C-alpha positions in Angstrom: 0.0 0.0 -0.2 1.3 3.1 -1.0 2.4 5.8 1.3 -0.1 9.2 1.9 2.8 11.1 3.0 4.1 11.2 -0.5 1.0 12.8 -2.1 0.5 14.8 -4.1 1.6 11.8 -6.5 2.4 12.5 -10.1 1.5 9.1 -12.2 1.8 8.7 -16.0 -0.8 6.3 -17.7 1.1 3.3 -19.5 -1.5 2.0 -22.4 -0.1 -1.0 -23.8 -0.7 -1.5 -27.8 -3.9 -3.4 -28.4 -3.2 -6.9 -27.2 -3.5 -10.3 -28.6 -7.4 -11.2 -28.8 -8.3 -7.0 -29.0 -10.2 -6.4 -32.6 -7.6 -3.5 -32.8 -4.4 -5.9 -32.7 -2.9 -5.9 -35.8 -0.3 -8.4 -35.1 1.9 -7.2 -33.0 3.2 -9.8 -30.8 2.7 -10.0 -27.0 6.6 -9.4 -26.4 6.6 -6.8 -28.5 4.0 -5.3 -26.6 5.8 -6.1 -23.4 9.4 -4.9 -24.6 7.2 -1.6 -25.0 5.8 -1.0 -22.2 8.8 -1.9 -19.9 10.9 1.0 -22.1 8.3 3.3 -21.2 8.1 2.4 -17.6 11.9 3.2 -17.7 11.7 6.5 -19.1 8.8 7.7 -16.5 11.1 6.5 -13.7 14.4 8.2 -14.9 12.7 11.7 -14.8 11.3 11.2 -11.8 7.1 10.4 -11.5 6.2 8.5 -8.3 4.7 5.6 -10.5 1.9 4.7 -13.3 -1.3 3.2 -13.4 -1.4 0.0 -16.1 -4.4 0.5 -18.5 -5.4 -1.7 -21.8 -6.8 1.5 -23.3 -6.4 0.5 -26.6 -7.9 -2.8 -26.6 -11.5 -2.1 -28.3 -13.8 -2.3 -28.7 -14.5 -1.9 -24.9 -17.1 -3.8 -22.9 -17.3 -4.2 -18.7 -16.5 -7.7 -18.6 -13.1 -8.3 -19.3 -11.8 -11.3 -21.6 -9.6 -13.9 -20.1 -6.5 -13.5 -22.2 -6.9 -9.6 -21.2 -6.8 -10.4 -17.7 -3.6 -12.7 -18.3 -1.6 -10.5 -20.6 -2.3 -7.3 -17.7 -1.4 -9.1 -14.6 1.7 -10.2 -16.6 2.7 -6.7 -17.2 1.9 -5.6 -13.8 3.7 -8.2 -12.1 6.9 -7.4 -14.5 6.4 -3.5 -13.5 5.9 -4.2 -9.7 9.1 -7.0 -10.0 11.5 -4.3 -11.9 10.1 -1.3 -10.0 8.6 -2.4 -6.6 9.3 1.3 -4.9 7.0 3.1 -7.4 3.4 3.0 -7.1 1.6 0.3 -9.3 -1.9 1.3 -10.1 -4.3 -1.2 -12.3 -7.3 -0.3 -14.6 -8.7 -3.3 -16.6 -11.0 -1.5 -19.1 -14.2 -1.1 -17.9 -13.7 -4.2 -15.5 -13.6 -3.1 -11.4 -13.5 -6.8 -10.5 -10.6 -7.8 -13.4 -8.8 -4.6 -11.7 -8.8 -6.0 -8.1 -7.8 -9.7 -9.7 -4.9 -8.3 -11.8 -3.5 -6.3 -8.2 -4.3 -8.7 -6.2 -2.3 -11.7 -8.0 0.8 -9.2 -8.4 0.6 -6.9 -5.3 0.0 -3.6 -6.8 -0.9 -0.4 -4.9 -4.3 0.5 -6.1 -6.8 -0.5 -8.3 -8.9 2.5 -10.1 -12.5 2.0 -11.4 -13.1 4.1 -13.9 -16.3 2.5 -15.7 -18.5 2.2 -13.0 -17.9 1.6 -9.5 -21.7 3.1 -8.9 -24.5 4.1 -11.3 -25.5 3.1 -14.6 -24.4 4.5 -18.0 -24.7 4.1 -21.7 -21.8 3.4 -23.6 -21.2 1.7 -26.8 -22.1 -1.4 -25.5 -25.2 -0.6 -24.4 -25.9 -0.1 -20.2 -23.1 -0.6 -18.1 -24.0 -1.3 -14.6 -21.8 0.0 -11.3 -19.6 -3.1 -10.0 -19.1 -1.9 -6.6 -20.9 -4.8 -4.8 -19.1 -7.4 -7.0 -15.8 -5.6 -6.6 -16.1 -5.2 -2.2 -17.5 -8.9 -2.1 -14.5 -10.0 -4.7 -12.1 -8.4 -2.0 -13.5 -9.8 1.1 -12.8 -13.3 -0.4 -9.5 -12.9 -1.2 -8.7 -11.3 1.9 -7.0 -8.3 0.5 -6.7 -4.5 1.8 -5.8 -2.9 -1.7 -7.1 0.1 -1.9 -9.9 0.8 -4.4 -10.2 4.5 -6.1 -13.2 4.8 -7.9 -14.2 7.6 -10.6 -16.7 10.3 -9.8 -18.8 10.4 -13.0 -16.3 9.8 -15.2 -16.1 12.8 -17.8 -16.5 11.1 -21.4 -19.1 8.6 -20.0 -23.3 9.3 -19.6 -24.5 8.6 -17.1 -28.4 7.8 -16.1 -29.9 10.2 -13.1 -26.7 11.4 -11.9 -26.4 13.5 -8.9 -24.3 16.5 -8.3 -20.3 15.4 -8.6 -19.9 16.6 -4.9 -23.0 14.6 -3.6 -21.5 11.7 -5.7 -18.6 11.5 -4.3 -20.2 11.5 -0.8 -21.9 8.8 -1.5 -19.4 6.4 -3.1 -17.2 7.0 -0.5 -19.9 6.4 2.7 -22.4 4.3 1.2 -20.4 2.1 -1.7 -17.2 2.3 0.8 -14.3 3.1 -2.2 -10.8 4.0 -0.3 -10.6 7.0 -2.5 -11.6 8.5 -5.6 -10.7 10.2 -9.1 -12.6 13.5 -9.7 -12.3 16.3 -12.5 -14.2 18.7 -14.4 -14.6 19.2 -18.0 -11.6 22.1 -17.3 -9.6 24.0 -15.1 -12.1 25.7 -13.1 -14.8 23.0 -12.9 -12.4 20.6 -11.4 -11.3 23.0 -8.9 -15.0 23.8 -8.2 -15.3 20.2 -7.6 -12.7 20.0 -5.4 -13.3 22.6 -3.2 -17.0 21.6 -2.6 -15.9 18.4 -2.1 -13.2 18.5 0.5 -16.5 20.5 2.5 -18.2 16.9 2.4 -14.8 14.3 2.6 -12.0 16.5 4.2 -9.8 13.5 4.7 -9.9 11.1 1.7 -7.8 10.7 -1.0 -9.0 12.5 -4.2 -7.0 12.1 -7.3 -7.4 14.5 -10.2 -8.9 11.9 -13.0 -7.8 14.1 -16.3 -7.5 17.4 -17.7 -4.3 17.9 -16.5 -1.5 19.8 -18.5 2.2 21.7 -17.8 -0.5 25.0 -17.2 -2.7 24.0 -14.8 -1.2 21.0 -12.7 0.5 23.2 -10.3 -2.2 24.6 -9.1 -4.6 21.7 -9.0 -2.0 19.9 -6.7 -2.6 22.5 -4.3 -5.6 20.5 -3.4 -5.7 17.3 -5.4 -3.9 14.5 -3.8 -2.3 12.9 -7.3 -2.7 13.2 -10.8 -2.6 10.5 -13.4 -1.8 11.9 -16.9 -1.2 10.7 -20.3 -2.8 12.8 -23.4 -0.9 16.4 -22.4 2.9 14.7 -22.4 2.0 12.7 -25.6 1.3 15.3 -27.5 -2.5 15.2 -27.7 -2.7 11.1 -28.4 -2.1 9.0 -25.9 -0.8 6.3 -28.9 2.5 8.6 -29.1 5.5 8.3 -27.1 5.9 10.8 -24.0 7.7 14.5 -24.9 10.9 14.1 -22.5 10.5 18.6 -22.4 6.8 18.3 -21.9 6.5 15.6 -19.2 10.0 17.2 -17.7 7.7 20.8 -17.7 4.6 18.6 -16.1 6.6 17.0 -13.4 8.6 20.6 -12.4 4.7 22.1 -12.0 4.1 18.9 -9.3 7.1 19.3 -7.4 6.0 22.9 -6.9 2.7 22.1 -6.1 4.2 19.7 -3.5 6.5 22.4 -2.0 3.3 25.0 -1.7 1.2 22.2 0.3 4.5 21.3 2.5 4.7 25.4 3.4 0.9 25.6 3.6 0.6 22.6 6.2 3.1 24.0 8.7 0.9 27.3 8.8 
């Protein structure tokens, strides 16, 4: 379990190419994909980020129940990352299956699980209705006897939710009634993200809340004064998650994260 004393955390999304078994896989072998993941992870570590979230973002089209081969591949990649970088934070996000994510995390001693679609509620996606998995995830966690933190997205910005509550109220329900260990929260822009974190902190003053998206080198320094961590992919990859990391952008992003961490240290002394 990662140390909350190190908040805010700067994490990078590692999103392998479409893996064998996925409709979008164009013949790239799993061995080639693995080498790409490890190369990107090495770059992330050398730059000084706190860790990564492993997500099979490019396995499409996405269903709510992960395929067996997806779980197997993600478990292998997670184990490789944890073995090579045991001191780095490792999160697991299997699209869009929180139960599968927990299985991968438990098998490989990952530090947390991110449930992006869906921990609670109902949404309509390309594949039809998707339903909250909180009960299944929690009962699976109980059966396994693990204490891996489960972080749930609060109405992820790209999903279409039925009858959504205001986000701060939804965040409180996810923690108090659905028993998540922490949250990912974001708005459609910087101002909205700041509004949400300020309103949510009034309801949940002590729970870990990570910024779920929209972070850039221009806004992350301000946002991480209030969020406990951030996951980044698009901005440091020049607007496309399939691109390699841009080292100059990554350095700028990380510098801003460090400034926010220093601000919090000074602010908390007052």
